[in-house]
Short mmCIF file of C-alpha atoms in Angstrom, two decimals:
data_model
loop_
_atom_site.label_atom_id
_atom_site.label_comp_id
_atom_site.label_asym_id
_atom_site.label_seq_id
_atom_site.Cartn_x
_atom_site.Cartn_y
_atom_site.Cartn_z
CA MET A 1 196.40 23.98 59.48
CA THR A 2 192.74 23.44 58.64
CA MET A 3 191.25 20.02 59.13
CA LEU A 4 189.72 17.89 56.38
CA ARG A 5 185.95 18.32 56.50
CA VAL A 6 184.13 15.00 56.19
CA GLY A 7 180.48 14.36 55.39
CA VAL A 8 179.08 10.98 56.41
CA LEU A 9 176.13 9.02 55.00
CA ALA A 10 174.70 6.42 57.39
CA SER A 11 171.46 4.46 57.60
CA GLY A 12 171.75 2.58 60.89
CA GLY A 13 173.54 2.43 64.20
CA GLY A 14 176.54 4.38 63.08
CA THR A 15 179.38 2.42 64.66
CA ASN A 16 181.66 3.27 61.73
CA LEU A 17 180.64 6.91 62.15
CA GLN A 18 181.59 6.64 65.82
CA ALA A 19 184.98 5.21 64.86
CA ILE A 20 185.56 8.20 62.59
CA ILE A 21 184.46 10.67 65.29
CA ASP A 22 186.71 8.99 67.87
CA ALA A 23 189.69 9.09 65.49
CA CYS A 24 189.06 12.79 64.80
CA GLU A 25 188.53 13.79 68.42
CA GLY A 26 191.47 11.68 69.58
CA GLY A 27 193.82 13.36 67.13
CA LEU A 28 194.52 10.14 65.26
CA ILE A 29 193.44 11.76 61.99
CA HIS A 30 193.57 15.43 61.01
CA ALA A 31 189.89 15.66 60.10
CA GLU A 32 186.50 16.61 61.48
CA VAL A 33 183.02 15.31 60.75
CA ALA A 34 181.18 18.37 59.45
CA VAL A 35 177.77 16.84 58.81
CA VAL A 36 175.94 13.50 58.98
CA VAL A 37 173.00 12.63 56.72
CA SER A 38 170.67 9.64 56.99
CA ASP A 39 167.78 8.27 54.97
CA ASN A 40 166.41 6.80 58.21
CA GLU A 41 164.79 9.21 60.64
CA ARG A 42 165.39 6.80 63.54
CA ALA A 43 169.01 6.01 62.71
CA TYR A 44 171.12 6.01 65.86
CA ALA A 45 173.89 7.50 63.73
CA LEU A 46 172.01 10.82 63.92
CA SER A 47 171.96 10.66 67.72
CA ARG A 48 175.67 9.89 67.79
CA ALA A 49 176.36 12.95 65.65
CA ARG A 50 174.23 15.26 67.79
CA THR A 51 175.91 13.99 70.96
CA HIS A 52 179.17 15.30 69.54
CA GLY A 53 177.72 18.60 68.35
CA ILE A 54 177.77 17.58 64.70
CA ALA A 55 175.04 18.74 62.31
CA ALA A 56 172.74 15.78 61.67
CA HIS A 57 170.00 15.63 59.05
CA PHE A 58 167.32 13.15 58.06
CA VAL A 59 166.63 13.47 54.33
CA ASP A 60 163.54 11.70 53.04
CA ALA A 61 164.40 9.29 50.23
CA SER A 62 160.98 8.78 48.67
CA ASP A 63 162.12 10.95 45.76
CA LYS A 64 165.62 9.71 44.90
CA GLU A 65 166.59 12.70 42.79
CA GLU A 66 165.49 15.22 45.40
CA HIS A 67 167.10 13.13 48.16
CA GLU A 68 170.49 13.23 46.49
CA ARG A 69 170.25 16.89 45.54
CA ARG A 70 169.55 17.71 49.18
CA ILE A 71 172.55 15.64 50.32
CA ASP A 72 174.72 17.42 47.78
CA GLU A 73 173.44 20.78 49.02
CA LEU A 74 174.03 19.91 52.69
CA PHE A 75 177.54 18.66 51.98
CA ARG A 76 178.48 21.70 49.93
CA ASP A 77 177.00 24.11 52.48
CA ALA A 78 179.08 22.40 55.18
CA GLY A 79 182.26 22.66 53.12
CA VAL A 80 182.64 18.89 52.86
CA GLU A 81 185.86 17.81 51.13
CA LEU A 82 185.41 14.04 51.50
CA ALA A 83 182.11 12.14 51.53
CA VAL A 84 182.01 8.77 53.29
CA GLY A 85 179.46 5.98 53.03
CA ALA A 86 179.43 4.38 56.48
CA GLY A 87 176.62 1.87 56.40
CA TYR A 88 174.50 3.86 53.96
CA MET A 89 172.01 1.40 52.51
CA ARG A 90 171.09 3.14 49.27
CA ILE A 91 172.68 3.00 45.84
CA LEU A 92 173.80 6.45 44.77
CA SER A 93 172.95 7.61 41.27
CA PRO A 94 175.50 8.26 38.52
CA TRP A 95 174.68 11.97 38.88
CA PHE A 96 175.81 12.02 42.52
CA ILE A 97 178.80 9.76 41.89
CA ARG A 98 180.07 12.00 39.10
CA ARG A 99 179.74 15.13 41.25
CA TRP A 100 181.77 13.57 44.05
CA TYR A 101 184.01 11.07 42.25
CA GLY A 102 187.46 10.88 43.80
CA ARG A 103 186.07 12.44 46.97
CA LEU A 104 183.58 9.70 47.84
CA ILE A 105 184.60 6.52 49.66
CA ASN A 106 182.71 3.53 51.00
CA ILE A 107 183.34 0.61 53.31
CA HIS A 108 182.11 -2.90 52.52
CA PRO A 109 182.18 -5.94 54.87
CA ALA A 110 183.86 -8.35 52.44
CA LEU A 111 187.01 -8.61 50.35
CA LEU A 112 185.85 -7.07 47.08
CA PRO A 113 185.24 -8.04 44.36
CA SER A 114 183.78 -11.03 46.23
CA PHE A 115 180.39 -10.85 47.97
CA LYS A 116 179.11 -7.51 46.75
CA GLY A 117 175.80 -6.07 47.86
CA LEU A 118 173.86 -6.78 51.02
CA ASP A 119 175.14 -9.03 53.80
CA GLY A 120 178.67 -9.64 52.58
CA GLN A 121 179.39 -11.44 55.86
CA GLY A 122 176.53 -13.89 55.44
CA GLN A 123 177.41 -14.46 51.79
CA ALA A 124 181.01 -15.30 52.73
CA LEU A 125 179.94 -17.71 55.45
CA ALA A 126 177.43 -19.46 53.19
CA TYR A 127 180.01 -19.84 50.42
CA GLY A 128 182.47 -21.50 52.78
CA VAL A 129 185.48 -19.22 52.33
CA LYS A 130 188.28 -19.48 54.90
CA LEU A 131 189.16 -15.78 54.75
CA THR A 132 186.95 -12.76 54.36
CA GLY A 133 187.24 -9.22 55.69
CA CYS A 134 186.50 -5.66 54.67
CA THR A 135 187.35 -3.18 51.94
CA THR A 136 187.44 0.58 51.56
CA HIS A 137 187.11 1.91 48.04
CA PHE A 138 186.32 4.98 46.00
CA MET A 139 182.73 4.76 44.79
CA ASP A 140 181.99 4.60 41.09
CA GLU A 141 178.81 4.08 39.11
CA GLU A 142 178.64 0.33 39.84
CA THR A 143 177.78 -1.13 43.23
CA ASP A 144 180.79 -2.08 45.39
CA HIS A 145 183.04 -1.75 42.37
CA GLY A 146 185.25 1.34 42.55
CA PRO A 147 189.05 1.45 42.97
CA ILE A 148 190.15 -0.27 46.18
CA ILE A 149 191.98 1.72 48.87
CA LEU A 150 192.54 -0.73 51.74
CA GLN A 151 191.60 -4.29 52.59
CA ALA A 152 191.97 -6.39 55.72
CA ALA A 153 191.56 -10.16 55.84
CA VAL A 154 189.81 -11.86 58.74
CA ARG A 155 189.79 -15.62 59.38
CA VAL A 156 186.51 -17.49 59.28
CA LYS A 157 186.54 -19.69 62.38
CA GLU A 158 184.99 -23.11 62.79
CA GLY A 159 181.57 -22.62 64.35
CA ASP A 160 181.24 -19.00 63.26
CA THR A 161 177.73 -17.66 62.84
CA ARG A 162 176.87 -14.75 60.62
CA ASP A 163 176.81 -12.50 63.72
CA THR A 164 180.10 -13.63 65.27
CA LEU A 165 181.87 -13.21 61.94
CA ALA A 166 180.26 -9.81 61.34
CA GLU A 167 181.34 -8.64 64.80
CA ARG A 168 185.01 -9.46 64.12
CA ILE A 169 184.91 -7.83 60.70
CA LEU A 170 183.27 -4.72 62.14
CA LYS A 171 186.13 -4.18 64.58
CA VAL A 172 188.51 -4.07 61.63
CA GLU A 173 186.20 -1.79 59.64
CA HIS A 174 186.62 0.63 62.54
CA GLN A 175 190.35 0.66 61.75
CA ILE A 176 190.60 0.77 57.98
CA LEU A 177 187.89 3.39 57.43
CA PRO A 178 189.54 6.07 59.61
CA ARG A 179 192.90 5.10 58.12
CA SER A 180 191.52 5.59 54.60
CA ILE A 181 190.33 9.07 55.58
CA ASP A 182 193.79 9.71 57.02
CA LEU A 183 195.46 8.67 53.76
CA PHE A 184 193.11 10.91 51.78
CA GLU A 185 193.82 13.86 54.07
CA LYS A 186 197.56 13.33 53.65
CA LYS A 187 197.13 13.29 49.85
CA ARG A 188 198.66 9.84 49.64
CA LEU A 189 195.95 8.29 47.44
CA VAL A 190 196.36 8.42 43.66
CA ILE A 191 193.70 6.80 41.46
CA GLU A 192 195.26 5.11 38.42
CA GLY A 193 192.43 3.40 36.55
CA ARG A 194 191.28 0.42 38.62
CA ARG A 195 194.14 0.81 41.08
CA VAL A 196 194.76 3.19 43.96
CA LYS A 197 198.44 3.93 44.43
CA ILE A 198 199.31 4.71 48.05
CA LEU A 199 202.27 7.06 48.29
CA PRO A 200 205.00 6.34 50.88
CA GLY A 201 204.54 7.57 54.42
CA ASP A 202 203.63 6.48 57.92
CA THR A 203 201.96 3.20 58.90
CA TRP A 204 199.41 2.18 61.49
CA LEU A 205 200.87 -1.33 61.69
CA GLY A 206 202.25 -2.05 65.13
CA THR A 207 200.07 0.56 66.81
CA HIS A 208 196.54 -0.03 65.51
CA GLN A 209 196.27 -3.66 64.46
CA TYR A 210 194.93 -7.01 65.57
CA PRO A 211 197.51 -9.83 65.57
CA ASP A 212 195.32 -12.29 63.63
CA VAL A 213 194.32 -9.84 60.87
CA PHE A 214 196.22 -9.32 57.60
CA TYR A 215 196.25 -5.70 56.42
CA SER A 216 196.96 -4.61 52.86
CA ASP A 217 199.91 -2.37 52.01
CA GLY A 218 199.34 1.24 52.98
CA TYR A 219 197.61 0.50 56.25
#
């Protein structure tokens, strides 16, 4: 059976990309990363991809329209079936969103709809919440707004700094993003307006979870 072909957008170090690659290569998910694209020529995500023999492309973003058309071209040429934003620091245009809607997911380091935009971890800490976490969602034409797939709640500990909190959240991002790809590959995700219905099936609870993290249904 053919594997789901995934295209990844990343702007930085690519730890979420690495989590996806590890899940693919370890057989945890029936998928393969077909291509990685970055708007940052020095992004370590590109090096990670090349280390694993994955096509990796820097696409200049000075012209937004041309940038997105080139991404679309690269993804289509690679036979991408699911596009994933994994630390991609640009807002995609309605044109791109419409072309990939329902096949385009993102991960955000907060429990949406709270703390949208940049530095969700720092926003949560500054606000004084006791729980925060991370969210995977289908992208739509508003920032950090589309239908939610999975969420995981992480405690904010006394004495946390922005970096210590972000580190704990990141470990959980490395779980729910591959799992979201897994659910997509298994055709268990059904978008119903604002909601994503997750059809019955297997669970990663008990095998891929942290004891002090609360995972939403479907994980």
